[in-house]
PDB file of C-alpha atoms in Angstrom:
ATOM      1  CA  MET L   1       0.000   0.000   0.000  1.00 42.00           C
ATOM      2  CA  ILE L   2       1.350   3.419  -0.966  1.00 49.00           C
ATOM      3  CA  SER L   3       0.663   6.480   1.188  1.00 52.00           C
ATOM      4  CA  CYS L   4       0.790  10.062  -0.047  1.00 60.00           C
ATOM      5  CA  SER L   5       0.859  11.473   3.463  1.00 65.00           C
ATOM      6  CA  LYS L   6       3.538  14.003   4.363  1.00 80.00           C
ATOM      7  CA  VAL L   7       3.635  12.702   7.948  1.00 83.00           C
ATOM      8  CA  LYS L   8       4.608   9.439   9.564  1.00 89.00           C
ATOM      9  CA  ASP L   9       2.761   7.655  12.329  1.00 89.00           C
ATOM     10  CA  GLY L  10       2.994   9.706  15.517  1.00 92.00           C
ATOM     11  CA  GLU L  11       3.573  12.965  13.651  1.00 95.00           C
ATOM     12  CA  PHE L  12       1.339  15.900  12.803  1.00 96.00           C
ATOM     13  CA  LEU L  13       1.498  18.654  10.232  1.00 96.00           C
ATOM     14  CA  ILE L  14      -0.663  21.751  10.598  1.00 97.00           C
ATOM     15  CA  THR L  15      -0.880  23.771   7.406  1.00 96.00           C
ATOM     16  CA  GLY L  16      -2.715  27.005   7.749  1.00 96.00           C
ATOM     17  CA  THR L  17      -3.928  29.900   5.686  1.00 95.00           C
ATOM     18  CA  ALA L  18      -4.187  33.290   7.339  1.00 93.00           C
ATOM     19  CA  LYS L  19      -5.479  35.640   4.649  1.00 91.00           C
ATOM     20  CA  GLY L  20      -5.244  39.285   5.599  1.00 90.00           C
ATOM     21  CA  ILE L  21      -2.854  38.648   8.481  1.00 93.00           C
ATOM     22  CA  GLU L  22       0.426  40.497   8.169  1.00 93.00           C
ATOM     23  CA  ASN L  23       3.734  38.757   7.624  1.00 95.00           C
ATOM     24  CA  GLY L  24       5.588  38.218  10.871  1.00 95.00           C
ATOM     25  CA  LYS L  25       2.524  37.899  13.116  1.00 95.00           C
ATOM     26  CA  THR L  26       3.032  35.140  15.700  1.00 96.00           C
ATOM     27  CA  ILE L  27       0.908  32.018  15.929  1.00 96.00           C
ATOM     28  CA  ILE L  28       1.163  30.023  19.161  1.00 97.00           C
ATOM     29  CA  LEU L  29       0.245  26.348  19.456  1.00 97.00           C
ATOM     30  CA  GLN L  30      -1.044  25.776  22.990  1.00 97.00           C
ATOM     31  CA  GLY L  31      -1.635  22.552  24.874  1.00 94.00           C
ATOM     32  CA  GLN L  32      -2.459  21.676  28.443  1.00 91.00           C
ATOM     33  CA  ASP L  33      -0.204  20.279  31.139  1.00 88.00           C
ATOM     34  CA  PRO L  34      -1.810  16.945  32.091  1.00 84.00           C
ATOM     35  CA  THR L  35      -0.857  17.323  35.751  1.00 89.00           C
ATOM     36  CA  THR L  36      -1.615  20.967  36.530  1.00 91.00           C
ATOM     37  CA  MET L  37      -4.090  21.595  33.657  1.00 88.00           C
ATOM     38  CA  ALA L  38      -2.221  24.844  33.010  1.00 93.00           C
ATOM     39  CA  VAL L  39      -2.160  26.103  29.414  1.00 93.00           C
ATOM     40  CA  LEU L  40       1.307  25.754  27.913  1.00 94.00           C
ATOM     41  CA  PRO L  41       2.786  27.243  24.754  1.00 95.00           C
ATOM     42  CA  LEU L  42       4.188  24.316  22.743  1.00 95.00           C
ATOM     43  CA  ASP L  43       5.409  25.969  19.559  1.00 96.00           C
ATOM     44  CA  THR L  44       5.402  29.330  17.810  1.00 96.00           C
ATOM     45  CA  VAL L  45       5.586  30.176  14.121  1.00 97.00           C
ATOM     46  CA  LYS L  46       5.288  33.330  12.040  1.00 97.00           C
ATOM     47  CA  VAL L  47       2.812  34.039   9.255  1.00 96.00           C
ATOM     48  CA  GLU L  48       4.531  34.256   5.869  1.00 95.00           C
ATOM     49  CA  ASN L  49       2.587  35.282   2.769  1.00 95.00           C
ATOM     50  CA  GLY L  50      -0.711  34.412   4.438  1.00 94.00           C
ATOM     51  CA  LYS L  51       0.407  30.912   5.411  1.00 96.00           C
ATOM     52  CA  PHE L  52       1.930  29.009   8.316  1.00 97.00           C
ATOM     53  CA  GLU L  53       3.050  25.487   9.110  1.00 97.00           C
ATOM     54  CA  ILE L  54       3.651  23.621  12.362  1.00 97.00           C
ATOM     55  CA  LYS L  55       5.122  20.133  12.431  1.00 96.00           C
ATOM     56  CA  GLY L  56       5.819  17.852  15.350  1.00 95.00           C
ATOM     57  CA  LYS L  57       5.211  14.611  17.172  1.00 95.00           C
ATOM     58  CA  VAL L  58       2.090  13.549  19.044  1.00 94.00           C
ATOM     59  CA  THR L  59       1.420  10.471  21.193  1.00 92.00           C
ATOM     60  CA  GLU L  60      -2.378  10.671  21.459  1.00 93.00           C
ATOM     61  CA  PRO L  61      -5.218  12.921  20.293  1.00 94.00           C
ATOM     62  CA  ALA L  62      -5.874  15.898  22.573  1.00 94.00           C
ATOM     63  CA  PHE L  63      -7.548  19.305  22.422  1.00 94.00           C
ATOM     64  CA  HIS L  64      -5.203  22.161  21.615  1.00 97.00           C
ATOM     65  CA  THR L  65      -5.607  25.763  20.525  1.00 96.00           C
ATOM     66  CA  LEU L  66      -3.958  28.218  18.198  1.00 97.00           C
ATOM     67  CA  ILE L  67      -3.577  31.821  19.304  1.00 96.00           C
ATOM     68  CA  ILE L  68      -2.951  34.410  16.608  1.00 95.00           C
ATOM     69  CA  GLN L  69      -1.222  37.645  17.586  1.00 94.00           C
ATOM     70  CA  ASP L  70      -3.646  40.608  17.767  1.00 92.00           C
ATOM     71  CA  LEU L  71      -6.762  38.459  17.208  1.00 92.00           C
ATOM     72  CA  GLN L  72      -9.391  37.806  19.874  1.00 90.00           C
ATOM     73  CA  GLY L  73      -9.891  34.232  21.042  1.00 92.00           C
ATOM     74  CA  PRO L  74      -8.357  30.840  20.435  1.00 95.00           C
ATOM     75  CA  ILE L  75      -8.963  28.381  17.601  1.00 96.00           C
ATOM     76  CA  PRO L  76      -9.711  25.010  19.249  1.00 96.00           C
ATOM     77  CA  PHE L  77      -8.913  21.762  17.448  1.00 97.00           C
ATOM     78  CA  ILE L  78      -7.760  18.200  18.093  1.00 97.00           C
ATOM     79  CA  LEU L  79      -4.042  17.645  17.669  1.00 97.00           C
ATOM     80  CA  GLU L  80      -3.491  14.107  16.401  1.00 96.00           C
ATOM     81  CA  THR L  81      -1.443  12.136  13.915  1.00 95.00           C
ATOM     82  CA  GLY L  82      -2.045  13.391  10.402  1.00 95.00           C
ATOM     83  CA  GLU L  83      -2.317  16.484   8.272  1.00 96.00           C
ATOM     84  CA  ILE L  84      -4.534  19.168   9.800  1.00 97.00           C
ATOM     85  CA  LYS L  85      -5.675  22.140   7.729  1.00 97.00           C
ATOM     86  CA  ILE L  86      -6.695  25.385   9.411  1.00 97.00           C
ATOM     87  CA  GLU L  87      -8.165  28.379   7.583  1.00 96.00           C
ATOM     88  CA  VAL L  88      -8.061  31.376   9.913  1.00 95.00           C
ATOM     89  CA  ASP L  89     -10.996  33.775   9.681  1.00 93.00           C
ATOM     90  CA  LYS L  90      -9.379  36.964  10.992  1.00 90.00           C
ATOM     91  CA  ASP L  91     -12.683  38.848  11.193  1.00 91.00           C
ATOM     92  CA  SER L  92     -14.513  36.157  13.151  1.00 91.00           C
ATOM     93  CA  ILE L  93     -12.019  33.767  14.730  1.00 90.00           C
ATOM     94  CA  HIS L  94     -14.709  31.274  15.810  1.00 89.00           C
ATOM     95  CA  LYS L  95     -15.608  30.802  12.136  1.00 91.00           C
ATOM     96  CA  SER L  96     -12.128  29.518  11.296  1.00 94.00           C
ATOM     97  CA  LYS L  97     -12.233  26.178   9.477  1.00 95.00           C
ATOM     98  CA  ILE L  98     -10.461  23.033  10.658  1.00 96.00           C
ATOM     99  CA  SER L  99     -10.234  19.825   8.599  1.00 96.00           C
ATOM    100  CA  GLY L 100      -7.999  17.013   7.474  1.00 94.00           C
ATOM    101  CA  THR L 101      -8.151  14.374  10.186  1.00 95.00           C
ATOM    102  CA  TYR L 102     -10.997  12.119  11.300  1.00 95.00           C
ATOM    103  CA  SER L 103     -11.309  13.571  14.816  1.00 95.00           C
ATOM    104  CA  ASN L 104     -11.270  17.176  13.592  1.00 96.00           C
ATOM    105  CA  ASP L 105     -13.843  16.458  10.883  1.00 96.00           C
ATOM    106  CA  GLU L 106     -16.093  14.827  13.518  1.00 95.00           C
ATOM    107  CA  TYR L 107     -15.477  17.710  15.950  1.00 94.00           C
ATOM    108  CA  VAL L 108     -16.575  20.199  13.279  1.00 94.00           C
ATOM    109  CA  LYS L 109     -19.750  18.161  12.590  1.00 96.00           C
ATOM    110  CA  PHE L 110     -20.451  17.987  16.333  1.00 95.00           C
ATOM    111  CA  ASN L 111     -20.101  21.772  16.704  1.00 92.00           C
ATOM    112  CA  GLU L 112     -22.406  22.329  13.713  1.00 93.00           C
ATOM    113  CA  ASP L 113     -25.026  20.061  15.316  1.00 95.00           C
ATOM    114  CA  VAL L 114     -24.678  21.838  18.667  1.00 94.00           C
ATOM    115  CA  THR L 115     -25.179  25.195  16.938  1.00 93.00           C
ATOM    116  CA  LYS L 116     -28.385  23.931  15.294  1.00 95.00           C
ATOM    117  CA  VAL L 117     -29.728  22.667  18.645  1.00 96.00           C
ATOM    118  CA  GLN L 118     -28.813  25.940  20.364  1.00 95.00           C
ATOM    119  CA  LYS L 119     -30.671  27.904  17.686  1.00 95.00           C
ATOM    120  CA  ARG L 120     -33.765  25.741  18.168  1.00 95.00           C
ATOM    121  CA  LEU L 121     -33.562  26.225  21.943  1.00 94.00           C
ATOM    122  CA  ILE L 122     -33.257  29.998  21.581  1.00 94.00           C
ATOM    123  CA  ASP L 123     -36.259  30.051  19.231  1.00 93.00           C
ATOM    124  CA  PHE L 124     -38.233  27.979  21.747  1.00 92.00           C
ATOM    125  CA  GLN L 125     -37.257  30.306  24.608  1.00 92.00           C
ATOM    126  CA  LYS L 126     -38.449  33.306  22.579  1.00 92.00           C
ATOM    127  CA  LYS L 127     -41.823  31.619  22.027  1.00 90.00           C
ATOM    128  CA  ILE L 128     -42.145  30.845  25.750  1.00 86.00           C
ATOM    129  CA  LEU L 129     -41.322  34.462  26.636  1.00 86.00           C
ATOM    130  CA  ARG L 130     -43.950  35.761  24.210  1.00 86.00           C
ATOM    131  CA  LEU L 131     -46.494  33.363  25.710  1.00 84.00           C
ATOM    132  CA  CYS L 132     -45.598  34.447  29.269  1.00 83.00           C
ATOM    133  CA  ARG L 133     -45.987  38.105  28.320  1.00 83.00           C
ATOM    134  CA  LEU L 134     -49.367  37.397  26.759  1.00 80.00           C
ATOM    135  CA  LEU L 135     -50.523  35.413  29.820  1.00 79.00           C
ATOM    136  CA  ASN L 136     -49.309  38.134  32.184  1.00 77.00           C
ATOM    137  CA  LYS L 137     -51.069  40.801  30.127  1.00 73.00           C
ATOM    138  CA  ASN L 138     -54.325  38.819  30.271  1.00 71.00           C
ATOM    139  CA  LYS L 139     -53.906  38.281  34.029  1.00 71.00           C
ATOM    140  CA  ILE L 140     -53.396  42.009  34.622  1.00 67.00           C
ATOM    141  CA  GLN L 141     -56.483  42.832  32.563  1.00 68.00           C
ATOM    142  CA  GLN L 142     -58.520  40.313  34.562  1.00 69.00           C
ATOM    143  CA  LEU L 143     -57.331  41.806  37.858  1.00 65.00           C
ATOM    144  CA  LEU L 144     -58.269  45.302  36.707  1.00 68.00           C
ATOM    145  CA  MET L 145     -61.803  44.173  35.869  1.00 70.00           C
ATOM    146  CA  VAL L 146     -62.457  42.820  39.382  1.00 59.00           C
TER     147      VAL L 146
END
């Protein structure tokens, strides 16, 4: 069997696009200390021509984040063996796209499903609030008529 992968077992390669982000801006790969749970910087790279790359070794899948200099918020993803693609959305960091490995593709699907459920819950809450207002209005009118 022939593999076209750029990484070996136990390695990862993050290739990223960062359109609109200036050359030289720092990107920090962060992980978590398993003992203290403290956030730790694991690697730093610079944006060059709207792109960046981080390569390394990994023993097991785990949540990590990327922090981009001068942007608000982290980009969460699962660091695991394989090629991970990250498209940074500089205007809305939480809309950045992550793909390339099974766990990250599933994580993206999960987040999309959660967003749909949250929207349905918010819509339901709005309906309940409207109903409560209507019931309260009717109750007040009834009290005034007594």
